[in-house]
mmCIF file of C-alpha atoms and ligand atoms in Angstrom:
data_model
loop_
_atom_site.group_PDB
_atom_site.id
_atom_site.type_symbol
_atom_site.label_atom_id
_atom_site.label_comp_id
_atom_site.label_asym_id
_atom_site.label_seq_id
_atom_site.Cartn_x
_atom_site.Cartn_y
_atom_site.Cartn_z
ATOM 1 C CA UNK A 1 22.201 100.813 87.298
ATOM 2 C CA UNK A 2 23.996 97.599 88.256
ATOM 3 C CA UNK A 3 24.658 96.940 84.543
ATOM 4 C CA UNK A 4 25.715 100.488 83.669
ATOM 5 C CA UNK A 5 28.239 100.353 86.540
ATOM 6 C CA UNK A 6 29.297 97.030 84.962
ATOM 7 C CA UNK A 7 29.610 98.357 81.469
ATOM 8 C CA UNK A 8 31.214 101.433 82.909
ATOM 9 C CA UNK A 9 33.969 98.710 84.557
ATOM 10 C CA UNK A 10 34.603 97.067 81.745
ATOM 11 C CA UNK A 11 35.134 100.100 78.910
ATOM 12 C CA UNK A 12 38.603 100.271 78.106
ATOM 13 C CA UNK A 13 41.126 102.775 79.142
ATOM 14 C CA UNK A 14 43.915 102.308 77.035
ATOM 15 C CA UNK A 15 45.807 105.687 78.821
ATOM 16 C CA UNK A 16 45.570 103.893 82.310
ATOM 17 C CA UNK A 17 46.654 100.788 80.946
ATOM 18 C CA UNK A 18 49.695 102.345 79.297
ATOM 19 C CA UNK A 19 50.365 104.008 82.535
ATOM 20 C CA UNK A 20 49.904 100.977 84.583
ATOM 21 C CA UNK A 21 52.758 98.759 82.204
ATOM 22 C CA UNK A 22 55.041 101.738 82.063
ATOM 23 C CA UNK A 23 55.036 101.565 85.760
ATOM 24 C CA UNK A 24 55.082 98.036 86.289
ATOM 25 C CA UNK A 25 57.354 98.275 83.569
ATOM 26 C CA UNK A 26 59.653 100.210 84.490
ATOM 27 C CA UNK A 27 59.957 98.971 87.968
ATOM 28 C CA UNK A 28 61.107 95.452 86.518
ATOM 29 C CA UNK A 29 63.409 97.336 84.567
ATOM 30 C CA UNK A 30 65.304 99.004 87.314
ATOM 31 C CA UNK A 31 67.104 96.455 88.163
ATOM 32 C CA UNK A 32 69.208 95.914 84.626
ATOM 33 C CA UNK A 33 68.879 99.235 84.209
ATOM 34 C CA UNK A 34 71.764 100.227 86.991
ATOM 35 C CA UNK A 35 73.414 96.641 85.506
ATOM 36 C CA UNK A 36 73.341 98.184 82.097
ATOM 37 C CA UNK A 37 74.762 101.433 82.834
ATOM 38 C CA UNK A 38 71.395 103.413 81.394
ATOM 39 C CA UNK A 39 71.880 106.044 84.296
ATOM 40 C CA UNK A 40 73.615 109.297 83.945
ATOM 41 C CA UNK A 41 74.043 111.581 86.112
ATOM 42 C CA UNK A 42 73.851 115.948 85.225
ATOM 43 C CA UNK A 43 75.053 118.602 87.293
ATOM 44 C CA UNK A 44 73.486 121.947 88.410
ATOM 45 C CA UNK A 45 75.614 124.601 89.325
ATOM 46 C CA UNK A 46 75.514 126.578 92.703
ATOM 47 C CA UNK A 47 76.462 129.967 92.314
ATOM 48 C CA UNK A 48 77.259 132.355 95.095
ATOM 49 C CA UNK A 49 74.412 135.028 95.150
ATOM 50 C CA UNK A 50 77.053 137.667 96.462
ATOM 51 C CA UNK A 51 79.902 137.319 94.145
ATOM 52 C CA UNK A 52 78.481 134.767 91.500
ATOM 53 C CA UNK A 53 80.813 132.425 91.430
ATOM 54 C CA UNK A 54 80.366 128.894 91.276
ATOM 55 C CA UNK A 55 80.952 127.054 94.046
ATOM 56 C CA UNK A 56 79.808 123.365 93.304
ATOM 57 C CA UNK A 57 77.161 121.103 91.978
ATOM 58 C CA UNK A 58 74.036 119.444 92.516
ATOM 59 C CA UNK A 59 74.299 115.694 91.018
ATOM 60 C CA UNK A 60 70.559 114.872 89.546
ATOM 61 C CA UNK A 61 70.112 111.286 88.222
ATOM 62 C CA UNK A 62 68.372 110.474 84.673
ATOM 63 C CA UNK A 63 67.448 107.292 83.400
ATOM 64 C CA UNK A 64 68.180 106.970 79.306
ATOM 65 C CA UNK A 65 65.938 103.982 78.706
ATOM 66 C CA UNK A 66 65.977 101.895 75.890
ATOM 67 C CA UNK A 67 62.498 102.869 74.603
ATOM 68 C CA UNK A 68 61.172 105.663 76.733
ATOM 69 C CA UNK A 69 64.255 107.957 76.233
ATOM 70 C CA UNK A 70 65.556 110.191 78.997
ATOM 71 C CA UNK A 71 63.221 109.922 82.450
ATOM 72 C CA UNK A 72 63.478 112.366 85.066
ATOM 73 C CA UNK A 73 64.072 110.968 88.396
ATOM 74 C CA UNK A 74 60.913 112.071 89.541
ATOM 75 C CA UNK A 75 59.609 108.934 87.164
ATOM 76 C CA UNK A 76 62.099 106.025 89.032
ATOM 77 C CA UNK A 77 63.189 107.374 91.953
ATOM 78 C CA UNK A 78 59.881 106.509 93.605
ATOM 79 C CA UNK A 79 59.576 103.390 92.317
ATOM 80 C CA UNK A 80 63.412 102.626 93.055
ATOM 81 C CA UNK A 81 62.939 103.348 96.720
ATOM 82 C CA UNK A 82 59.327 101.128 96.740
ATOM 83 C CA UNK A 83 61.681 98.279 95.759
ATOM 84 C CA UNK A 84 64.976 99.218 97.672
ATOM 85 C CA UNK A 85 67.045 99.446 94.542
ATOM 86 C CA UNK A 86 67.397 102.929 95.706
ATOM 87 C CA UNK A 87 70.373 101.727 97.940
ATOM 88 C CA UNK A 88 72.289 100.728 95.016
ATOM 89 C CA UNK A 89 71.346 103.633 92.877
ATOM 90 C CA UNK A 90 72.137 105.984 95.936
ATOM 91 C CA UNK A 91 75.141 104.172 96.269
ATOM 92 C CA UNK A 92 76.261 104.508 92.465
ATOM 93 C CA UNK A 93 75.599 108.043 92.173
ATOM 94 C CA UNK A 94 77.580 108.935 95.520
ATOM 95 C CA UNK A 95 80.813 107.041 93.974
ATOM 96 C CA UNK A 96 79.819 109.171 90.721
ATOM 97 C CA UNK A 97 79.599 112.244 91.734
ATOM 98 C CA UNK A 98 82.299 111.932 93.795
ATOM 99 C CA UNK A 99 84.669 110.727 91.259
ATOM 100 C CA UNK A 100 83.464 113.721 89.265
ATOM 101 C CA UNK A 101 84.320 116.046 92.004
ATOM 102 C CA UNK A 102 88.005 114.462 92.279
ATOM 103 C CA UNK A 103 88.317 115.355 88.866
ATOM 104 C CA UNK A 104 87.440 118.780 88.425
ATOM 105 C CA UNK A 105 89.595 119.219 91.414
ATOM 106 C CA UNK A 106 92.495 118.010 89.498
ATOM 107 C CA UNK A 107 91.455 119.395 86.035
ATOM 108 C CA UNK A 108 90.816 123.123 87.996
ATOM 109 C CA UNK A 109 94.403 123.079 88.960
ATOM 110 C CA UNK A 110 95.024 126.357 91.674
ATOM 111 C CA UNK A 111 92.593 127.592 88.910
ATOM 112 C CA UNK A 112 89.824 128.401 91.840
ATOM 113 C CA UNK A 113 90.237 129.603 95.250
ATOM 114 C CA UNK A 114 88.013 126.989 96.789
ATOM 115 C CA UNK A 115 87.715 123.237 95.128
ATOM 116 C CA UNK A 116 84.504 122.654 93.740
ATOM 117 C CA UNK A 117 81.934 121.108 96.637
ATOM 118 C CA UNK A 118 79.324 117.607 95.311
ATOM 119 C CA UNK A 119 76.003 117.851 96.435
ATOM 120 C CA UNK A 120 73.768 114.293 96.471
ATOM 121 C CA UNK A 121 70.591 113.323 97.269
ATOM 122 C CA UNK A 122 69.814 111.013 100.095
ATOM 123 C CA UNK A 123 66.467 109.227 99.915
ATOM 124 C CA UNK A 124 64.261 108.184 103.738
ATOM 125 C CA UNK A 125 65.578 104.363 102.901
ATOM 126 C CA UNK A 126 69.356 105.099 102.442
ATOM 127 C CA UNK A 127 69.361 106.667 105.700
ATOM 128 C CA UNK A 128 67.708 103.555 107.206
ATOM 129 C CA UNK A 129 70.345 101.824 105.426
ATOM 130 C CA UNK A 130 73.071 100.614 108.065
ATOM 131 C CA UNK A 131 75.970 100.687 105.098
ATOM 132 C CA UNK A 132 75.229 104.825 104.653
ATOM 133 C CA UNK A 133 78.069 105.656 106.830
ATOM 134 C CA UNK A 134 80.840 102.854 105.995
ATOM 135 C CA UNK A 135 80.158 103.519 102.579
ATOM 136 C CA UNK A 136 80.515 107.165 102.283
ATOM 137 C CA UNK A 137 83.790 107.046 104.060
ATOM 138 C CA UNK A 138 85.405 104.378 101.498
ATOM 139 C CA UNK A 139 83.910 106.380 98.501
ATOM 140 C CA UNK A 140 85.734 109.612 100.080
ATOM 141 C CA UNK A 141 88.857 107.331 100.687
ATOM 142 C CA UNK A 142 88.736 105.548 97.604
ATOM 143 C CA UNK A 143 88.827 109.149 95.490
ATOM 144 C CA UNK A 144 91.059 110.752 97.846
ATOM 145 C CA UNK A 145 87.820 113.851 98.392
ATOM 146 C CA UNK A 146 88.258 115.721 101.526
ATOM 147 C CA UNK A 147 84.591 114.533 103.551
ATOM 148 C CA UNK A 148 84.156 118.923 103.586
ATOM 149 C CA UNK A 149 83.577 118.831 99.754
ATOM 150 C CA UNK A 150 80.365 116.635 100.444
ATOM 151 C CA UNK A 151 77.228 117.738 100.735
ATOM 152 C CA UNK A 152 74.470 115.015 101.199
ATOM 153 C CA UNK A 153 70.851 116.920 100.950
ATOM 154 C CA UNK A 154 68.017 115.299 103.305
ATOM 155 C CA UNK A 155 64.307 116.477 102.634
ATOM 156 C CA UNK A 156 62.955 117.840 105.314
ATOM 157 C CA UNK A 157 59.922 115.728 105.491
ATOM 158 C CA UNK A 158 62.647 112.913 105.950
ATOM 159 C CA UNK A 159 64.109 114.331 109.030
ATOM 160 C CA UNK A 160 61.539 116.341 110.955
ATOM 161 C CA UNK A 161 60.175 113.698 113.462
ATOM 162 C CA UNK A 162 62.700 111.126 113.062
ATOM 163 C CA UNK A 163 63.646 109.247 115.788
ATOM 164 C CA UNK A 164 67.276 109.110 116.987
ATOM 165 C CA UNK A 165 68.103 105.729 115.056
ATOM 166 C CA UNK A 166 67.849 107.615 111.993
ATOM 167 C CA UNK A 167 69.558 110.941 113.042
ATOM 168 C CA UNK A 168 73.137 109.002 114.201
ATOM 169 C CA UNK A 169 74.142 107.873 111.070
ATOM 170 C CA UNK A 170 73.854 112.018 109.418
ATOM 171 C CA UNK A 171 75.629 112.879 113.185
ATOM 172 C CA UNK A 172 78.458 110.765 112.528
ATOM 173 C CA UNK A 173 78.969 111.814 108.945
ATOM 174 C CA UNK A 174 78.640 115.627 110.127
ATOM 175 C CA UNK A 175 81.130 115.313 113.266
ATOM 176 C CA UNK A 176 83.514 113.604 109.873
ATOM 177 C CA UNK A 177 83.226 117.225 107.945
ATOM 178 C CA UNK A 178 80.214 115.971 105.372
ATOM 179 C CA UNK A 179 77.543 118.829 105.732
ATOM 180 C CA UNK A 180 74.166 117.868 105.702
ATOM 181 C CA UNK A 181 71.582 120.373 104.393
ATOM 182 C CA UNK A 182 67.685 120.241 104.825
ATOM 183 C CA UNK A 183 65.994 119.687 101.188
ATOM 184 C CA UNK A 184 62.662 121.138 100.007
ATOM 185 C CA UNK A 185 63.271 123.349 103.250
ATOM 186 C CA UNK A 186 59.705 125.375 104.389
ATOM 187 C CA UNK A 187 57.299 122.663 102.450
ATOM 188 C CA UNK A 188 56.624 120.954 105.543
ATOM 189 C CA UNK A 189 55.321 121.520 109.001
ATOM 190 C CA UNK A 190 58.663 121.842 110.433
ATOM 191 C CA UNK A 191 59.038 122.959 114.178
ATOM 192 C CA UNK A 192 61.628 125.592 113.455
ATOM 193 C CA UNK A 193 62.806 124.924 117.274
ATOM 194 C CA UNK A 194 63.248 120.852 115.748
ATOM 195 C CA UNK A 195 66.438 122.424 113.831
ATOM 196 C CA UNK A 196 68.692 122.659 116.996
ATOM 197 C CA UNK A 197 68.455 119.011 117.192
ATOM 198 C CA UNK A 198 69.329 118.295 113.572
ATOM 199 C CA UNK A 199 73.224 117.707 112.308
ATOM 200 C CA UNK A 200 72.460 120.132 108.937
ATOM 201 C CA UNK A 201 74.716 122.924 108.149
ATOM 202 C CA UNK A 202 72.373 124.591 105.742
ATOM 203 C CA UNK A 203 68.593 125.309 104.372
ATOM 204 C CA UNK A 204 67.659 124.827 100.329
ATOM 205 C CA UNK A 205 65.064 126.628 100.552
ATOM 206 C CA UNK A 206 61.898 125.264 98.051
ATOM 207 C CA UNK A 207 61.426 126.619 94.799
ATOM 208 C CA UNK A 208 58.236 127.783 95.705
ATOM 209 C CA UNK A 209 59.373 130.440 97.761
ATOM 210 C CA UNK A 210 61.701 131.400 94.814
ATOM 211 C CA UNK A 211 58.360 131.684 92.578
ATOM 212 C CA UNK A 212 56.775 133.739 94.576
ATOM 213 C CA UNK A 213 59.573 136.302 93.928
ATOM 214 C CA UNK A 214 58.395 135.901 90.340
ATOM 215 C CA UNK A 215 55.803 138.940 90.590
ATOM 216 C CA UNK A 216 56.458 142.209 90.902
ATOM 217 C CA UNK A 217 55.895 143.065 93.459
ATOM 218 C CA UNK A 218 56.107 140.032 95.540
ATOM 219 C CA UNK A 219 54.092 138.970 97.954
ATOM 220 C CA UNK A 220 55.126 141.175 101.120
ATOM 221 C CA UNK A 221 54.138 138.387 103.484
ATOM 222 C CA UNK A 222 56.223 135.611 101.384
ATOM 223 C CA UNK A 223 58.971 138.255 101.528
ATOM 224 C CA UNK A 224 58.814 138.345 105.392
ATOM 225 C CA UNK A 225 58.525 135.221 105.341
ATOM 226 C CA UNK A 226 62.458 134.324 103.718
ATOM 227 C CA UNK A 227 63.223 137.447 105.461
ATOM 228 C CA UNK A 228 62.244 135.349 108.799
ATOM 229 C CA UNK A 229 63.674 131.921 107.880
ATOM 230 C CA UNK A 230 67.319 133.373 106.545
ATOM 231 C CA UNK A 231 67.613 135.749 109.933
ATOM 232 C CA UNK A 232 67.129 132.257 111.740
ATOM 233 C CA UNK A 233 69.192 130.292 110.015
ATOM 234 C CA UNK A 234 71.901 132.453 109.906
ATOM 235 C CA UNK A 235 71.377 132.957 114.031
ATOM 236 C CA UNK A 236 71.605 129.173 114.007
ATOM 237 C CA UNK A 237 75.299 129.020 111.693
ATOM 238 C CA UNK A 238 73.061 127.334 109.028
ATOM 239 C CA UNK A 239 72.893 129.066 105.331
ATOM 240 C CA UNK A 240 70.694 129.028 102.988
ATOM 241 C CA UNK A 241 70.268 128.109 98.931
ATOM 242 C CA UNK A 242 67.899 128.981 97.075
ATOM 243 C CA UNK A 243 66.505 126.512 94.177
ATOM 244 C CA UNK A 244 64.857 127.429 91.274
ATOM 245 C CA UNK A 245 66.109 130.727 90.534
ATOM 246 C CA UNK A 246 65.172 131.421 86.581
ATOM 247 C CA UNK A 247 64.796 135.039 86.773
ATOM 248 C CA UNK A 248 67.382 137.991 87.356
ATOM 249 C CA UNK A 249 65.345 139.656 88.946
ATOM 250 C CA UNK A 250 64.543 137.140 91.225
ATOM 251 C CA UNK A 251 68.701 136.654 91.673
ATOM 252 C CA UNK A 252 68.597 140.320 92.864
ATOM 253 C CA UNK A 253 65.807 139.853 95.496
ATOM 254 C CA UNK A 254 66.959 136.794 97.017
ATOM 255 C CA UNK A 255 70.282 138.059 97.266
ATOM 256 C CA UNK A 256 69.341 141.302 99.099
ATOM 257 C CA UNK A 257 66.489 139.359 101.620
ATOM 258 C CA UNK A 258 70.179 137.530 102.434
ATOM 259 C CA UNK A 259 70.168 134.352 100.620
ATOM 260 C CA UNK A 260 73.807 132.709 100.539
ATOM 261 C CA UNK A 261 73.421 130.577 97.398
ATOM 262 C CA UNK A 262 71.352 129.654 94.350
ATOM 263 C CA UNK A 263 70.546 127.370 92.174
ATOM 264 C CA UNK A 264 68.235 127.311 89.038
ATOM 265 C CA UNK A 265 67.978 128.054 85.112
ATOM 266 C CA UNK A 266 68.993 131.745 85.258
ATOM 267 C CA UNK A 267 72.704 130.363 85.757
ATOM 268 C CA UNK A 268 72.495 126.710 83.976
ATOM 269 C CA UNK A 269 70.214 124.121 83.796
ATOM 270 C CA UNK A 270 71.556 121.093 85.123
ATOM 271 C CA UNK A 271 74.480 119.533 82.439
ATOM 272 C CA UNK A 272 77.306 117.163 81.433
ATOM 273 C CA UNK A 273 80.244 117.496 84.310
ATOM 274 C CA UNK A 274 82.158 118.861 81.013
ATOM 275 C CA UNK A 275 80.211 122.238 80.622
ATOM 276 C CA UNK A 276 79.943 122.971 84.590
ATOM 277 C CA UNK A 277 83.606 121.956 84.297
ATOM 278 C CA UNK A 278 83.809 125.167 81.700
ATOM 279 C CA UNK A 279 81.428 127.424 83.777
ATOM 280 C CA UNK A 280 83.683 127.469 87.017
ATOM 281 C CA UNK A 281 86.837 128.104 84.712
ATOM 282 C CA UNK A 282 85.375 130.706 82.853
ATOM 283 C CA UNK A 283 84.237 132.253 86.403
ATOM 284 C CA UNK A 284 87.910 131.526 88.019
ATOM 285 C CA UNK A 285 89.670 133.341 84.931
ATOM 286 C CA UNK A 286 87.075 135.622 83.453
HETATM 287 P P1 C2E B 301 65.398 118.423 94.141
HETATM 288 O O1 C2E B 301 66.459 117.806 94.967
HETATM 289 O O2 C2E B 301 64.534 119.458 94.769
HETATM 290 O O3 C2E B 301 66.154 118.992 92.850
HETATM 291 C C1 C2E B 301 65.827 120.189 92.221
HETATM 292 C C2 C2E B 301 64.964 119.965 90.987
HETATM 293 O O4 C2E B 301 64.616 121.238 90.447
HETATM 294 C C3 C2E B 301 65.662 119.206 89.877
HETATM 295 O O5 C2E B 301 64.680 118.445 89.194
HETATM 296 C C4 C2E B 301 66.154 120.352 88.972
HETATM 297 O O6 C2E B 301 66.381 119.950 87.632
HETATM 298 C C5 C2E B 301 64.994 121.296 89.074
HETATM 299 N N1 C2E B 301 65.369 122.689 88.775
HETATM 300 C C6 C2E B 301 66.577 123.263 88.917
HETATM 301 N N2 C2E B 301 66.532 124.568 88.593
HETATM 302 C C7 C2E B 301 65.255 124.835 88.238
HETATM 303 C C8 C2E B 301 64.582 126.039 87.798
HETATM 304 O O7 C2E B 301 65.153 127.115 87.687
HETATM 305 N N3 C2E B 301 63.255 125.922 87.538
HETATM 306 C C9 C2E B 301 62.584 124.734 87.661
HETATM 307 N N4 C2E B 301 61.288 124.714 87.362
HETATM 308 N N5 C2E B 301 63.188 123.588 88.074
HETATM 309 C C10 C2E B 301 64.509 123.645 88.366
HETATM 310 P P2 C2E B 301 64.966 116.951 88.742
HETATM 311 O O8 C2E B 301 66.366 116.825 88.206
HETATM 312 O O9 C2E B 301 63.837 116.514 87.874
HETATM 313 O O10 C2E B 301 64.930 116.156 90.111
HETATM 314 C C11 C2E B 301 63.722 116.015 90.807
HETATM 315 C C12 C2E B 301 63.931 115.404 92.162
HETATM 316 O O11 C2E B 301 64.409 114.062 92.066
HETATM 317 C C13 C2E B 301 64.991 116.123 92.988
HETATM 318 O O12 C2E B 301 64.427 117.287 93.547
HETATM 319 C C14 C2E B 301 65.346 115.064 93.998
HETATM 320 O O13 C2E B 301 64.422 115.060 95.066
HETATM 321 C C15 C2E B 301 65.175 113.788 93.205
HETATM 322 N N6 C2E B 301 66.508 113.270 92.803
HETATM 323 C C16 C2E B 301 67.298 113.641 91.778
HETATM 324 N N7 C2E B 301 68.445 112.931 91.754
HETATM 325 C C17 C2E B 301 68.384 112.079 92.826
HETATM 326 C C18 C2E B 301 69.269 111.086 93.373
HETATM 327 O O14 C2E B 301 70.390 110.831 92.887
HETATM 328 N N8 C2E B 301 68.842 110.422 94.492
HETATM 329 C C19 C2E B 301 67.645 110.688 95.072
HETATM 330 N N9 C2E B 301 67.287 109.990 96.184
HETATM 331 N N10 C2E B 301 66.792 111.624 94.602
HETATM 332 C C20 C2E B 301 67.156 112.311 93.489
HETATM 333 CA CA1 CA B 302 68.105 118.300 96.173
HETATM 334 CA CA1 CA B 303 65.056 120.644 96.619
HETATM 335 CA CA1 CA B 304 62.152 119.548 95.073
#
C-alpha cells in the first residue's frame, strides 16, 4: 500500500502542472502586464427595462496576453487582488472608464436626454485601500465627470458584515453624488434589515435569479421571490438591475415583476466603447 501511494504521488499530471505554471505564471506576469498596456477594458450596456434605452455601461476588464490570448477577469482578477496589484488595476480602469464616459458625453452632443452613467467594479482590497476616496475625486476632476455619472458596484459578500472602517470611505463617496450599488445582490446571506445601514443606491440583482426566468413557467417561488426583493428595494429608494438577461422573454418578465434595469446578451454583449458609443445614438435618434 505504502508503495502504491508512493507510485500514485509520483505519476505525472501534466494538466495540473500546466495549471499550476499558468497560475504562477500569470501572477508574475501581472505586474508588466498593467506596465505593458495588455489590459483592455469592454463595455456592457444597461438598458432601461421600461423604455429600452440605454442608459450607461458596465466597464469589464480583459487581459490580451502575449501567449494565452484574451483572459477573462475571472482568470487575474483573483490573483491580482492575492498580490495587491488590484489597487493599480482598480485604479487604471476607474481613470479608463471614466475618460471613456467624458467622451461619449462630448461625442453624444444634446444627442441624449441623460449623459451616459460608468459603472466599475470595486474589489474587498480597494475599499481597504486608504487612496479609494482621494483618488476617485481627482479622476472625476481630472476628466471634468460630474461624481452622479459614477457608479462603483460593491459585491455584496464585500459589504454585508463589514465593519465601519470599511463602510466610510463608500459614505463619503455617496454623500459626493457617486452611487454605490450592491453586486451579485441575493447570493449571499444578507440581513435584508443590514441594507438601511449601507450607502448603496441600488441592487444588481445575480444572474441566477435572471435564469430562473429562463423556464416557462418559472419557478413561482423564485418569482415571489424578485417580486419580494424589488417591493423592498424600491420601499427603501434603492433600484434594481438585472444581469444576465439573454432572453426576451425573460426582458418581458423582469420588467413586469418591476425590475428598473438590465443588463445581459439579449441587448449586447459587452464591446469596444465605439459600438456602445453607436447603440445609445441609434437609441437617442432611432
Ligand atoms: P460581474 O460584475 O457580475 O459582471 C457580470 C459578468 O456577467 C461579466 O462577466 C459579463 O460579461 C457577464 N455577462 C453579462 N451578460 C451576460 C449574459 O447575458 N449571460 C451570461 N452568461 N453572462 C453575462 P466577466 O466580464 O467575465 O466578468 C466576471 C467578473 O469579473 C465580474 O462579474 C466582476 O466581478 C469581475 N470584474 C470584471 N471587471 C472587473 C474590474 O475592473 N475590477 C474588478 N475588481 N472586478 C472586475
Ligand atoms: Ca459588476
Ligand atoms: Ca454582478
Ligand atoms: Ca457575478
Amino acid at each position: 500500500a505504502k508503495s502504491a501511494g508512493g507510485n500514485r504521488f509520483e505519476r505525472a499530471d501534466p494538466e495540473a502542472d500546466a495549471r499550476v505554471i499558468t497560475r504562477h505564471g500569470l501572477t508574475t506576469a501581472l505586474p508588466a502586464a498593467l506596465d505593458r498596456g495588455e489590459f483592455f477594458i469592454e463595455y456592457q450596456p444597461l438598458v432601461h427595462l421600461g423604455d429600452g434605452s440605454v442608459r450607461g455601461a458596465e466597464a469589464l476588464v480583459r487581459w490580451l496576453h502575449p501567449q494565452h490570448g484574451v483572459l477573462g477577469p475571472d482568470r487575474f482578477i483573483p490573483l491580482a487582488e492575492h498580490t495587491g496589484l488590484i489597487v493599480p488595476l482598480g485604479r487604471w480602469v476607474l481613470e479608463q472608464s471614466v475618460r471613456q464616459a467624458r467622451e461619449w458625453r462630448e461625442r453624444h452632443g444634446g444627442d441624449t436626454a441623460a449623459p451616459l452613467r460608468i459603472n466599475v467594479n470595486l474589489s474587498p482590497c480597494q475599499l481597504r485601500h486608504p487612496g479609494l476616496v482621494q483618488d476617485t475625486v481627482e479622476i472625476l476632476e481630472h476628466e471634468g465627470v460630474a461624481p452622479d455619472a459614477l457608479c462603483l458596484e460593491v459585491t455584496e459578500s464585500a459589504l454585508i458584515g463589514a465593519e465601519d472602517e470599511v463602510l466610510e470611505p463608500l459614505h463619503r463617496l455617496a454623500e459626493m453624488g457617486v452611487d454605490i450599488a450592491l453586486d451579485d445582490f441575493g447570493t449571499g446571506y444578507s440581513n435584508l434589515a443590514n441594507l438601511r445601514r449601507l450607502p448603496v443606491s441600488a441592487l444588481k440583482l445575480d444572474r441566477s435569479f435572471t435564469q430562473s426566468m429562463q423556464r416557462f413557467p418559472a419557478d413561482p417561488v423564485d418569482l415571489k421571490i424578485v417580486e419580494g426583493i424589488v417591493a423592498l428595494a424600491h420601499s427603501l429608494d434603492l433600484a434594481v438591475t438585472v444581469e444576465g438577461v439573454e432572453t426576451g422573454a425573460q426582458a418581458e418578465q423582469l420588467r413586469i415583476l418591476g425590475c428598473d434595469t438590465a443588463q445581459g446578451w439579449y441587448y449586447a454583449r459587452p464591446g469596444p466603447p465605439e459600438r456602445l458609443h453607436e447603440l445609445a445614438l441609434a437609441d437617442a435618434t432611432g
